[in-house]
Coordinates of C-alpha atoms and ligand atoms in Angstrom, one line a residue:
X644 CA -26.9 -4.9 4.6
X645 CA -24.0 -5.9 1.8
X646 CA -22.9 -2.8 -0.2
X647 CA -24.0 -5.2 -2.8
X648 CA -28.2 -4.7 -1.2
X649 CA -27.7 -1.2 -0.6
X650 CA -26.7 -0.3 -4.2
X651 CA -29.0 -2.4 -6.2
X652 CA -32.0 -2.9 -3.8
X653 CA -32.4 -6.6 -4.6
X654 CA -30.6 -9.6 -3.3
X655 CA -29.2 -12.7 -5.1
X656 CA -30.4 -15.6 -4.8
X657 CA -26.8 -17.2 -4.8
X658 CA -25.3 -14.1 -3.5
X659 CA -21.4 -16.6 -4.2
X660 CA -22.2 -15.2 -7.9
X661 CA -21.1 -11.8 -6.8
X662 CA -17.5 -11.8 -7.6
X663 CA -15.7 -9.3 -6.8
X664 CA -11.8 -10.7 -7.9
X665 CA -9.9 -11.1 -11.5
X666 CA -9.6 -14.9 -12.6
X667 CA -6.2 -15.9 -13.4
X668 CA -5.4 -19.4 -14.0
X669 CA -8.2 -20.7 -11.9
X670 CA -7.6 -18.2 -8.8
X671 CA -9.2 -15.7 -7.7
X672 CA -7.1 -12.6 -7.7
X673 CA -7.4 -9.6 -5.8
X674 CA -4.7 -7.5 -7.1
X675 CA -3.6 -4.2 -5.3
X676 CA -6.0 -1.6 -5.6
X677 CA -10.1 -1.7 -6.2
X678 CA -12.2 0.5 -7.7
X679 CA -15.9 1.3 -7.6
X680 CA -18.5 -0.1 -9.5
X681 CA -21.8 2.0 -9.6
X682 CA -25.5 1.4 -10.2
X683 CA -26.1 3.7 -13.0
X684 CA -30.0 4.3 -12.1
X685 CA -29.0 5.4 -8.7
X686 CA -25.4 6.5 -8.6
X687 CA -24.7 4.0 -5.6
X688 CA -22.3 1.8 -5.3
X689 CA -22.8 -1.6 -5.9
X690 CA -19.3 -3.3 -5.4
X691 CA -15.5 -3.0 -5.5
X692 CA -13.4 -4.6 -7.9
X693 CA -10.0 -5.7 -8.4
X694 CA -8.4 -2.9 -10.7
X695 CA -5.9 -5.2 -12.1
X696 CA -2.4 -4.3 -14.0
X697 CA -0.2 -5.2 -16.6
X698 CA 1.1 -8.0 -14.1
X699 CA -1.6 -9.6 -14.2
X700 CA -2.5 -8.9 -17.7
X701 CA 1.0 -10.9 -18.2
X702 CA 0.2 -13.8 -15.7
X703 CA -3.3 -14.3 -17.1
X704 CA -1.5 -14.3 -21.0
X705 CA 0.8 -17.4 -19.1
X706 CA -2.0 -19.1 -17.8
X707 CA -3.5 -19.3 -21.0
X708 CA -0.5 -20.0 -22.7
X709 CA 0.1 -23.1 -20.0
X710 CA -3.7 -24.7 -20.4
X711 CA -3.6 -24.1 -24.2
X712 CA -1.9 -27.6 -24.8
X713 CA -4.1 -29.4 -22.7
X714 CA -7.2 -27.9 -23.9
X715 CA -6.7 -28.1 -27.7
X716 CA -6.2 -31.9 -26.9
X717 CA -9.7 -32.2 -25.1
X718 CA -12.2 -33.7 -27.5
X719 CA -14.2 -31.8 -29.5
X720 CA -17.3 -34.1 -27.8
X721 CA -15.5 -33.2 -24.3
X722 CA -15.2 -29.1 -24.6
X723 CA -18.6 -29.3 -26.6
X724 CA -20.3 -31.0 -23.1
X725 CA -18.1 -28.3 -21.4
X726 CA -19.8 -25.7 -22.6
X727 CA -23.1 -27.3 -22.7
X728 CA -23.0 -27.4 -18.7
X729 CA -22.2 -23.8 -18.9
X730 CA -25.6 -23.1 -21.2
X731 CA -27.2 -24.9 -18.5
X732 CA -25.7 -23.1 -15.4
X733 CA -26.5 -19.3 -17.3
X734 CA -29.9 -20.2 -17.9
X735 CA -30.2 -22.3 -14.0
X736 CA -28.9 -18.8 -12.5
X737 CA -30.6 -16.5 -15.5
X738 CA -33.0 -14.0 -12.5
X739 CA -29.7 -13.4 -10.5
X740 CA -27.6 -12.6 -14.2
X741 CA -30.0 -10.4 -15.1
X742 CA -30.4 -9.0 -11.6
X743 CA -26.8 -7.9 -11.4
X744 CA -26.8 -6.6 -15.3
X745 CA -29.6 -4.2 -14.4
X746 CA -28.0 -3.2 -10.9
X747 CA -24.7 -2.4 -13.2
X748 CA -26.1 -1.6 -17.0
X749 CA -28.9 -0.5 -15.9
X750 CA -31.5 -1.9 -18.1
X751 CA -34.7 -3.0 -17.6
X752 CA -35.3 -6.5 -15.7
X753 CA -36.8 -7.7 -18.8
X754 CA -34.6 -6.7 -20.8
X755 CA -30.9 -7.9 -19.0
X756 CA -33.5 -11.2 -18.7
X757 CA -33.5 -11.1 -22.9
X758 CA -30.2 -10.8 -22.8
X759 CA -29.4 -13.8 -20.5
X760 CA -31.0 -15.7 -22.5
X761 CA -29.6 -14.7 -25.7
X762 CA -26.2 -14.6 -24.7
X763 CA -26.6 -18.1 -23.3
X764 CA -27.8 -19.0 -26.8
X765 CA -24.2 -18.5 -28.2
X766 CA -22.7 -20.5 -25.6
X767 CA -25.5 -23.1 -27.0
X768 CA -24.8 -22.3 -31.0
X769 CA -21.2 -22.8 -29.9
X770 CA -21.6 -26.1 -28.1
X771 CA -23.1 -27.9 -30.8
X772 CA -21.1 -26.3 -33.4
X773 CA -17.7 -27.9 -31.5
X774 CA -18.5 -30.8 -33.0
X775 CA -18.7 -29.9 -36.6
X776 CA -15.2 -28.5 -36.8
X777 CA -14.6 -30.8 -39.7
X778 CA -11.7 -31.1 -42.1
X779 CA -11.5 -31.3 -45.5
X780 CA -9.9 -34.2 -47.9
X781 CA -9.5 -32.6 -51.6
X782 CA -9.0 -33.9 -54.7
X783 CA -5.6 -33.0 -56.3
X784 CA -3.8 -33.7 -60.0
X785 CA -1.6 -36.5 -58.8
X786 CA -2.9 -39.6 -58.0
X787 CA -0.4 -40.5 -56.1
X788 CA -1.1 -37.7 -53.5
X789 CA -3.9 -36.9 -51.1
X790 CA -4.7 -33.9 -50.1
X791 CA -6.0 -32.8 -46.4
X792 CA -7.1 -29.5 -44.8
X793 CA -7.0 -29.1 -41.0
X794 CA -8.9 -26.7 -38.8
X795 CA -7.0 -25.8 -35.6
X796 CA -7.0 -23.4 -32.8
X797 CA -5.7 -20.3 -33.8
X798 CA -4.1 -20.2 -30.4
X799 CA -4.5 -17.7 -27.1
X800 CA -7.2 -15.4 -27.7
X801 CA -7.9 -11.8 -26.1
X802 CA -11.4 -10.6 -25.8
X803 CA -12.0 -6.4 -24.8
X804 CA -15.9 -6.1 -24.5
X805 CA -18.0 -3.1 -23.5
X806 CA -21.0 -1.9 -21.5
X807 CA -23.8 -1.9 -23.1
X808 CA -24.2 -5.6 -23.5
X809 CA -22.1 -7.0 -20.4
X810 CA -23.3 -10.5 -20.9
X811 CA -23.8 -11.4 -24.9
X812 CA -20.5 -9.6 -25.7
X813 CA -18.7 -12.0 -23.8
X814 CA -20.3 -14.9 -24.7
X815 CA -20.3 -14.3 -28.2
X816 CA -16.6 -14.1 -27.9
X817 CA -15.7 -16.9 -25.1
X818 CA -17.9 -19.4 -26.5
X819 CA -16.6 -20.1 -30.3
X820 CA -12.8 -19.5 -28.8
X821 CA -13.3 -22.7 -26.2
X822 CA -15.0 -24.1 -28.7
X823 CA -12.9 -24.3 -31.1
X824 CA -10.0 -25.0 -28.3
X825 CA -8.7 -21.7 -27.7
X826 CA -7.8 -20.3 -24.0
X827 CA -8.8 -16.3 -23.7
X828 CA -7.9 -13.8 -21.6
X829 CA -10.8 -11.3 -21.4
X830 CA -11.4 -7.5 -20.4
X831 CA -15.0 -6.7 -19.5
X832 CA -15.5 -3.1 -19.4
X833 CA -14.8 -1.5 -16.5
X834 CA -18.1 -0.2 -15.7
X835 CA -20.2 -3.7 -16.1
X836 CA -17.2 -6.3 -14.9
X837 CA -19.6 -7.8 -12.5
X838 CA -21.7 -9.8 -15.1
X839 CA -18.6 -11.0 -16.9
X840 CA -17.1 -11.9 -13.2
X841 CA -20.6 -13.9 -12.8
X842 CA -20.3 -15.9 -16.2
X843 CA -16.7 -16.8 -15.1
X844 CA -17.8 -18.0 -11.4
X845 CA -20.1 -20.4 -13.6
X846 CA -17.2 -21.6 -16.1
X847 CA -15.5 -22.6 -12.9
X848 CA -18.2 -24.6 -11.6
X849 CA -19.1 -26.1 -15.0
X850 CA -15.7 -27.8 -14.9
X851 CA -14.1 -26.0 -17.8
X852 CA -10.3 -26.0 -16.7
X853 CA -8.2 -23.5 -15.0
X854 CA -6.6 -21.0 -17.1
X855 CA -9.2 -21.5 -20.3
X856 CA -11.1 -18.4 -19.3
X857 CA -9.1 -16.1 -17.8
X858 CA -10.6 -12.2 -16.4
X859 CA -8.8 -9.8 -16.2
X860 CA -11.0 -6.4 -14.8
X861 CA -9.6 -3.1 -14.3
X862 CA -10.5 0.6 -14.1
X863 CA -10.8 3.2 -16.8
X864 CA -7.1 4.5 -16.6
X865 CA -5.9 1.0 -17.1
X866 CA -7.7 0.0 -20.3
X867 CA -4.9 1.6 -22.5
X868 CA -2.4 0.2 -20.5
X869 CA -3.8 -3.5 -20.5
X870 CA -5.2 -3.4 -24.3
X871 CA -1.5 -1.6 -25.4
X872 CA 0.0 -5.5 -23.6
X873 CA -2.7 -7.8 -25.0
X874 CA -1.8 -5.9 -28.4
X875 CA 1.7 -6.5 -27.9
X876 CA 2.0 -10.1 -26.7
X877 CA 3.2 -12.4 -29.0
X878 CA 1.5 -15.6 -27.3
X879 CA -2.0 -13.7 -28.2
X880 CA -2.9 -14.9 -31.8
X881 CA -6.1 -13.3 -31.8
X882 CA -7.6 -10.1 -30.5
X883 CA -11.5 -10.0 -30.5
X884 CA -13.0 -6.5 -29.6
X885 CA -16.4 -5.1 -29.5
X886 CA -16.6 -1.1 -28.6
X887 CA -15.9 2.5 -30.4
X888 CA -14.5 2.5 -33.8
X889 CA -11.6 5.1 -32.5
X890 CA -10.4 2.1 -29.6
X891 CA -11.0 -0.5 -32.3
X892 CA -8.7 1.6 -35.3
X893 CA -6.3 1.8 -32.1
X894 CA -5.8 -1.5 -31.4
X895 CA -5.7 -2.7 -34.8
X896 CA -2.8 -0.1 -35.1
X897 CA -1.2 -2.0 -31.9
X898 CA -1.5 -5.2 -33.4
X899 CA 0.3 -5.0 -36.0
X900 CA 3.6 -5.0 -34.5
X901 CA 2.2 -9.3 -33.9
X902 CA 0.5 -9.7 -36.9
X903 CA -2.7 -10.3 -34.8
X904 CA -5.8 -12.0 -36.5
X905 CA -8.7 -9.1 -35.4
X906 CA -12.3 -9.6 -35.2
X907 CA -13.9 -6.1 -34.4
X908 CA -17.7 -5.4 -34.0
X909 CA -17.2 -0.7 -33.8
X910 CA -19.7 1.4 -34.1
X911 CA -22.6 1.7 -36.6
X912 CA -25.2 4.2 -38.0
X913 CA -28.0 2.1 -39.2
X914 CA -30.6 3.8 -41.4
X915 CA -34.5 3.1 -40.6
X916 CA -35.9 3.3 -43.8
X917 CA -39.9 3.5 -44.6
X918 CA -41.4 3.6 -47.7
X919 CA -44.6 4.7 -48.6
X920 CA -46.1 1.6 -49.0
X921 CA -45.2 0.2 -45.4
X922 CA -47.5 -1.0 -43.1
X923 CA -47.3 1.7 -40.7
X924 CA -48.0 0.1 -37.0
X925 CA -45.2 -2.7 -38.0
X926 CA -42.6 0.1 -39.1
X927 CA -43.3 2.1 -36.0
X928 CA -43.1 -0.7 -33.6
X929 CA -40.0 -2.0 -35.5
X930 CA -38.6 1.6 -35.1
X931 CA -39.4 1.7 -31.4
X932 CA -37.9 -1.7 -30.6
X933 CA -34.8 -0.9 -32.7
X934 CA -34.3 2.8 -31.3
X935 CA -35.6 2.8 -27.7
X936 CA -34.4 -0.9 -26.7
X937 CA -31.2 -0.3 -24.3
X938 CA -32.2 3.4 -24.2
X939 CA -30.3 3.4 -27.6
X940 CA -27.4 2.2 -26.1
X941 CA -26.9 -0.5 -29.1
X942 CA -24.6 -0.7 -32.2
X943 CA -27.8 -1.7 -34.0
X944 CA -29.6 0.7 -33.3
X945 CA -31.8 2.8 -35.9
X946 CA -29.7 6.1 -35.9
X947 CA -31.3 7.7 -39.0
X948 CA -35.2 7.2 -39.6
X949 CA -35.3 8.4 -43.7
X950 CA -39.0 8.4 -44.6
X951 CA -40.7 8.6 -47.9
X952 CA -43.0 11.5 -48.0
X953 CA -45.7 9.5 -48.4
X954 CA -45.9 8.0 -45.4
X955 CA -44.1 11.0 -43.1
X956 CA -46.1 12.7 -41.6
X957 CA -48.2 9.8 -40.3
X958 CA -44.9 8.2 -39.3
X959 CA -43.5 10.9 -37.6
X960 CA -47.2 11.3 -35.3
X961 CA -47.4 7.9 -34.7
X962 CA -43.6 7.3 -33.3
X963 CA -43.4 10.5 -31.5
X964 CA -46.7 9.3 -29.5
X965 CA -45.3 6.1 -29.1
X966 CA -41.9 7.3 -27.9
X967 CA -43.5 9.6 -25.4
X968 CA -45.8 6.8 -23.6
X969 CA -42.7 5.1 -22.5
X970 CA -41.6 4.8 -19.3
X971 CA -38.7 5.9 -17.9
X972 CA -37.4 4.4 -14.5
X973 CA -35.0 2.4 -12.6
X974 CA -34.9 -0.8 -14.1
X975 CA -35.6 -3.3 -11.4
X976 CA -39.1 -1.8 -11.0
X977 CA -42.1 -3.3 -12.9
X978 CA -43.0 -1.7 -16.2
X979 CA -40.4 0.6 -16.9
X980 CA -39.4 0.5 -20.5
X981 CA -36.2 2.9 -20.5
X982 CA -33.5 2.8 -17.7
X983 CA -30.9 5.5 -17.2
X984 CA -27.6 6.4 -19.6
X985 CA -24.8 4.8 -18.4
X986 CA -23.1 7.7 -17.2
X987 CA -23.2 11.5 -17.1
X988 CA -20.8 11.9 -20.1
X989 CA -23.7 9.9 -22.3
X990 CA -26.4 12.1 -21.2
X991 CA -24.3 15.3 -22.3
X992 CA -23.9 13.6 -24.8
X993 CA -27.6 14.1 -25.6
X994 CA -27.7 17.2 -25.0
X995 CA -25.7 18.3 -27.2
X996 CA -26.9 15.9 -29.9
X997 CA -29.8 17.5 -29.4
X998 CA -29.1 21.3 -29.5
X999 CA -26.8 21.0 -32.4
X1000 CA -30.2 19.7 -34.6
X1001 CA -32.1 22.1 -33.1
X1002 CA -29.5 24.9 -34.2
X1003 CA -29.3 23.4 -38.0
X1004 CA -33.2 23.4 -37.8
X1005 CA -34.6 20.3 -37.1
X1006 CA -37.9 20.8 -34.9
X1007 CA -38.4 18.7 -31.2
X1008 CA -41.2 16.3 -31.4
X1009 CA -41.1 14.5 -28.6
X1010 CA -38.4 14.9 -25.4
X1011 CA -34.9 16.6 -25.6
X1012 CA -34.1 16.8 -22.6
X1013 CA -33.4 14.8 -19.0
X1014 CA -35.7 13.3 -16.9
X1015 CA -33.9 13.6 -13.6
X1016 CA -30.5 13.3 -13.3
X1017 CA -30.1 9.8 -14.9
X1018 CA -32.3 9.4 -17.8
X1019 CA -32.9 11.2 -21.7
X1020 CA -36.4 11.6 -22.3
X1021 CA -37.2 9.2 -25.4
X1022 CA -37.0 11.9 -28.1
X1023 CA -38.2 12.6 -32.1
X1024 CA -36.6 15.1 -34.2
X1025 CA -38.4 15.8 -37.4
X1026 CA -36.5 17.9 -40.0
X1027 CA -33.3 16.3 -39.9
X1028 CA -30.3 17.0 -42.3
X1029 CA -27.2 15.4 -43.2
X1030 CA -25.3 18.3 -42.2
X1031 CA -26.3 17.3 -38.4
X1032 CA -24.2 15.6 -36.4
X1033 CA -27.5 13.1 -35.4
X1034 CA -27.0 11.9 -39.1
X1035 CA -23.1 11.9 -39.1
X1036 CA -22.1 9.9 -35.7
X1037 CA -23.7 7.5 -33.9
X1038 CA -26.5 8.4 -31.7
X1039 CA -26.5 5.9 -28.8
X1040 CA -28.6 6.7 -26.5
X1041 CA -33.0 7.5 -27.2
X1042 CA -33.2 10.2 -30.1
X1043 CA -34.7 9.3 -33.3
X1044 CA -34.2 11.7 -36.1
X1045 CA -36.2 11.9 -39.0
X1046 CA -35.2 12.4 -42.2
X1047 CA -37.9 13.0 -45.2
X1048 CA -37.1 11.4 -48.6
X1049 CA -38.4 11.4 -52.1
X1050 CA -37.0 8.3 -54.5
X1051 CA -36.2 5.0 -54.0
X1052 CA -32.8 5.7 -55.1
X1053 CA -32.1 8.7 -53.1
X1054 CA -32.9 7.0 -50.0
X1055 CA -30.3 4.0 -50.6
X1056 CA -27.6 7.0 -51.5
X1057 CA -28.8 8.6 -48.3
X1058 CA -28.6 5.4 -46.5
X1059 CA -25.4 4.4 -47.8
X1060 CA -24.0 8.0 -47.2
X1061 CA -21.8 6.7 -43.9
X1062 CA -18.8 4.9 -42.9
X1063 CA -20.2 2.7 -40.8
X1064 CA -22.0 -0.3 -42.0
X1065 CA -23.1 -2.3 -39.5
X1066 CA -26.8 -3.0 -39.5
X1067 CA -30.0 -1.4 -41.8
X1068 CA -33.6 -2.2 -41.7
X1069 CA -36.4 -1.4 -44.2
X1070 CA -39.6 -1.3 -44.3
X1071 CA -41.9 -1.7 -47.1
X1072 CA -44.9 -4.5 -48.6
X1073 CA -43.3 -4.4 -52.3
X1074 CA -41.1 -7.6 -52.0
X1075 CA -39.2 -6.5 -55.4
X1076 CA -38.4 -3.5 -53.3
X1077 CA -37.3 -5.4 -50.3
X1078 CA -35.0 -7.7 -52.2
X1079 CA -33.5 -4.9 -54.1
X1080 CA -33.5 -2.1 -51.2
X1081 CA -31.7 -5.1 -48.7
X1082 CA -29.3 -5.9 -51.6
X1083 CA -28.4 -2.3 -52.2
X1084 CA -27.7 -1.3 -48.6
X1085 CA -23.8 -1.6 -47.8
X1086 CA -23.6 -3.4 -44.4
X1087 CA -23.5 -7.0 -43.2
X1088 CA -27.3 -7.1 -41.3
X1089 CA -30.4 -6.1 -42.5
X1090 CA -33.8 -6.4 -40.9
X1091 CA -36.6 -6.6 -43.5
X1092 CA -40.1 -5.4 -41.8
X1093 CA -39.0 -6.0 -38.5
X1094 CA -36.7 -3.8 -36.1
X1095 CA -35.0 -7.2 -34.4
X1096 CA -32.2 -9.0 -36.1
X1097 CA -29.9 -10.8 -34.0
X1098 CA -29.4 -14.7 -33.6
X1099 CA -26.9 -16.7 -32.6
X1100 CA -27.8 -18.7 -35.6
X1101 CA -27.0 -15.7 -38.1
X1102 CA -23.7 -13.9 -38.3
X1103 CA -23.1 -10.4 -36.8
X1104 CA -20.8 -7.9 -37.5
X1105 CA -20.3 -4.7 -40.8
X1106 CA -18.9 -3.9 -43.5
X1107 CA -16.8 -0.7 -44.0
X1108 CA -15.7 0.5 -40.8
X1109 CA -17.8 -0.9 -38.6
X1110 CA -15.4 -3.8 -38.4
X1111 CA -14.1 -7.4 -39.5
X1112 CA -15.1 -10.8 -38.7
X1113 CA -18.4 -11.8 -38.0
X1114 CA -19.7 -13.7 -34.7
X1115 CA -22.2 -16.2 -33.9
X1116 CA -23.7 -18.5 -37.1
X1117 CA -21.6 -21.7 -38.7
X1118 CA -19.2 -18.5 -39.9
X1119 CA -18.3 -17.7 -36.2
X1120 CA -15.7 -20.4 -35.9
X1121 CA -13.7 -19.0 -38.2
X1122 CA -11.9 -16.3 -37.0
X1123 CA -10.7 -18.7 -33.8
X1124 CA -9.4 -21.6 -36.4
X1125 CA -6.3 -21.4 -38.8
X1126 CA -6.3 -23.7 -41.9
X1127 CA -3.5 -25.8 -42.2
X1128 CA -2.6 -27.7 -45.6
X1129 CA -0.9 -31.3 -45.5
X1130 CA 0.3 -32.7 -48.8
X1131 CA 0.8 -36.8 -48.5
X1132 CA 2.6 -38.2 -51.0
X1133 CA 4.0 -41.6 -51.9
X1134 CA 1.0 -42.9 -51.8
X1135 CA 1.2 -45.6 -54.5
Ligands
LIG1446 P1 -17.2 3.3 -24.6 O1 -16.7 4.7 -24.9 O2 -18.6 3.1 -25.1 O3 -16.9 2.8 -23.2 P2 -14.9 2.0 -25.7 O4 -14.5 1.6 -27.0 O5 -14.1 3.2 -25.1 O6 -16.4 2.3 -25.6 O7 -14.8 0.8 -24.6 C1 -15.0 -0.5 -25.0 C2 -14.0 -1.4 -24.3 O8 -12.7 -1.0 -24.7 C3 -14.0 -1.3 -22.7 O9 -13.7 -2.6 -22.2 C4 -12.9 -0.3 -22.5 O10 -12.3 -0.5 -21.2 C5 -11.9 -0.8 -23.5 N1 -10.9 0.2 -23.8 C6 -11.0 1.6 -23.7 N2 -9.8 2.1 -24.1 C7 -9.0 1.1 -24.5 C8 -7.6 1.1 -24.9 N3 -6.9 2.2 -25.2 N4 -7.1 -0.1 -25.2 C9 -7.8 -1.3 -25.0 N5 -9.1 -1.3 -24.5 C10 -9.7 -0.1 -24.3

């Protein structure tokens, strides 16, 4: 039995999916030392991994640099069919993705299955959208000119992603960069490298050329070391990165010593909030798909429930039975709903989340404490209070907090009482309110009577300091394209 079979209990199909090497330049690279990647549901290990260094940070940043010519040359049809035969290869190979996302996230089967899917749909969006990287011809004073504007390829692109979405978070980077003819050199996170290696096998056998996709995976105590050269590399034009907002406020501090564009997707601290007039089962399934999906583990997540006191007390029944049927597991079996925290420091995490509401007295509902060693018991705080850390930093991980409010308007100060802005949902049947509430709310995605909000056809990202640039959508080109001005004159 492979290492691979022992740790995650399920073979692949294609087991050649399973790679275990950086990709620089089209080669696989082993580098000098490995380290250990674990299933988090188990505590197993599932593989070892090139730990790669700031050489090959640098020899990746050349590889990019050498295919960049070539590639911003390819058609926009060509790179556009590129990309197309990777959509098809992500969703040909989509069990064995999502097989080796649960072994390493730890999600449910359905769930890494969702995200196959959806993270193929950017590859998709991005595809089609190749083809519409039009131009502009403007109208200017003198007759005797003609004015044009260019889009082109902001250059080399970086991409740093984290855990808790190993596939989407690449995708949603890769995909507009190639698309819009940029090489990247990309960092998965160190503890889910094995889905990112996976998407990079399939560039390789979709055809798209060496040195456009370049992975570079590495341990824990390299990340500084390899973010701190990506920062500092002139060749890199653009830095994409999705993960904490103290790396992200880091690396936009590095980056400035290149005048790096940035597109960063940090943390959030979405409010939940339900009005009186909401239909109940809708705002409680919303709040169970928004908090409990991922165990919690999602920027998007609802991290403050504020309910009108209308409709608390019924809320606050309703979702702590709900979040008390589900079931906890290992995510490769049938029917389990919530897999385990990524790691011990999340689950401490938890705990302390937990007893610091407790201590500032918020009452236990549902949960607070592990199941086993791996898992958080899906958990409801009512009486929650602003002084709480629950309401200050971001949860991520399954406890909902529930905060009781009186007005309309105290609940959009309340809402809006963070620095993060990210993503909000409400929920209410008055569609004055909705309008007004959605307007009101200060971050860049709302969800309107339902607890799901992402699309590759809709941008994603905040406002305040949960980050810049937004991904995915017609918009998501942007940040990979530089405008360029030409003036011809003479023309008479
Ligand atoms: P988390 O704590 O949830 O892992 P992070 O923001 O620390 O979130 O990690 C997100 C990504 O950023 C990962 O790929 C991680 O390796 C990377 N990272 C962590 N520290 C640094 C750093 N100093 N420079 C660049 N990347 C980093």
């Amino acid at each position: 039995m492979t290492l691979w079979e022992a740790g995650a209990g399920q073979p692949l199909d294609d087991p050649s999916l399973l790679r275990t090497d950086g990709l620089i330049g089209g080669r696989w690279t082993a580098g000098k030392v490995r380290h250990d990647i674990s299933n988090p549901a188990t505590g197993e290990p599932l593989a070892k991994v090139a730990n790669l260094d700031e050489g090959d940070v640098e020899a990746a940043i050349s590889a990019a640099a050498s295919a960049f010519p070539r590639w911003r040359a390819t058609s926009a049809r060509q790179r556009s069919r590129l990309l197309m035969e990777w959509y098809h290869l992500i969703r040909r190979h989509e069990d064995d993705l999502a097989r080796i996302l649960t072994a390493e996230q730890g999600k449910p089967l359905g769930e890494s299955l969702s995200e196959v899917r959806y993270g193929a749909s950017y590859v998709e969006w991005f595809a089609e959208e190749a083809r519409r990287l039009n131009g502009e011809i403007v109208p200017v004073e003198d007759t005797a000119t003609r004015a044009l504007v260019l889009r082109q390829p902001v250059g080399v692109c970086a991409a740093i992603t984290p855990w808790n979405f190993p596939l989407a978070m690449v995708t949603r980077k890769v995909a507009p960069a190639l698309a819009a003819g940029c090489p990247v050199v990309l960092k998965p996170s160190e503890q889910t490298p094995l889905t990112a290696l996976a998407l990079a096998e399939l560039t390789v056998r979709a055809g798209i050329p060496d040195g456009v996709i370049n992975v570079v995976p590495a341990a824990r105590d390299r990340a500084a070391e390899i973010g701190a050269a990506l920062c500092a590399s002139p060749v890199i034009r653009h830095l994409s990165f999705t993960g904490s907002t103290d790396i992200g406020r880091l690396l936009m501090r590095q980056s400035a010593t290149t005048v790096k564009r940035l597109s960063l997707e940090l943390g959030g601290n979405a409010p939940f909030l339900v009005f009186d007039d909401a239909d109940l089962d809708s705002a409680v399934e919303g709040a169970i798909a928004s908090k409990f999906r991922n165990a919690g583990q999602t920027c998007v997540c609802a991290n403050r429930f504020l309910v009108q006191d209308g409709i608390h007390d019924a809320f606050v029944s309703r979702l702590t039975e709900r979040a008390a049927s589900l079931r906890c597991g290992n995510g490769i079996e049938r029917d389990v709903q919530i897999g385990p925290l990524i790691d011990e420091r999340a689950l401490r995490r938890m705990e302390t989340v937990v007893t610091d509401a407790l201590s500032h007295g918020a009452m236990l509902e549902t949960g607070g404490q592990r199941i086993g060693q791996r898992h958080f018991a899906p958990t409801v705080l009512s009486k929650a209070s602003h002084a709480m850390r629950c309401a200050q930093e971001e949860i991520f991980g399954p406890i909902a907090p529930v905060f009781r409010f009186r007005t309309e308007e105290d609940a959009i100060l309340a809402a809006n009482a963070s620095e993060a802005g990210l993503a909000a949902y409400v929920f209410t049947r008055d569609m004055g309110r909705l309008i007004r509430v959605s307007e009101a709310l200060e971050c860049g995605m709302v969800g309107a009577n339902t607890g799901r909000i992402s699309n590759a056809e809709l941008p994603f990202g905040g406002v305040k300091q949960s980050g810049l640039g937004r991904e995915g959508s017609r918009h998501g080109l942007d940040d990979y394209v530089e405008l360029k001005s030409i003036t011809l004159g003479g023309l008479e």
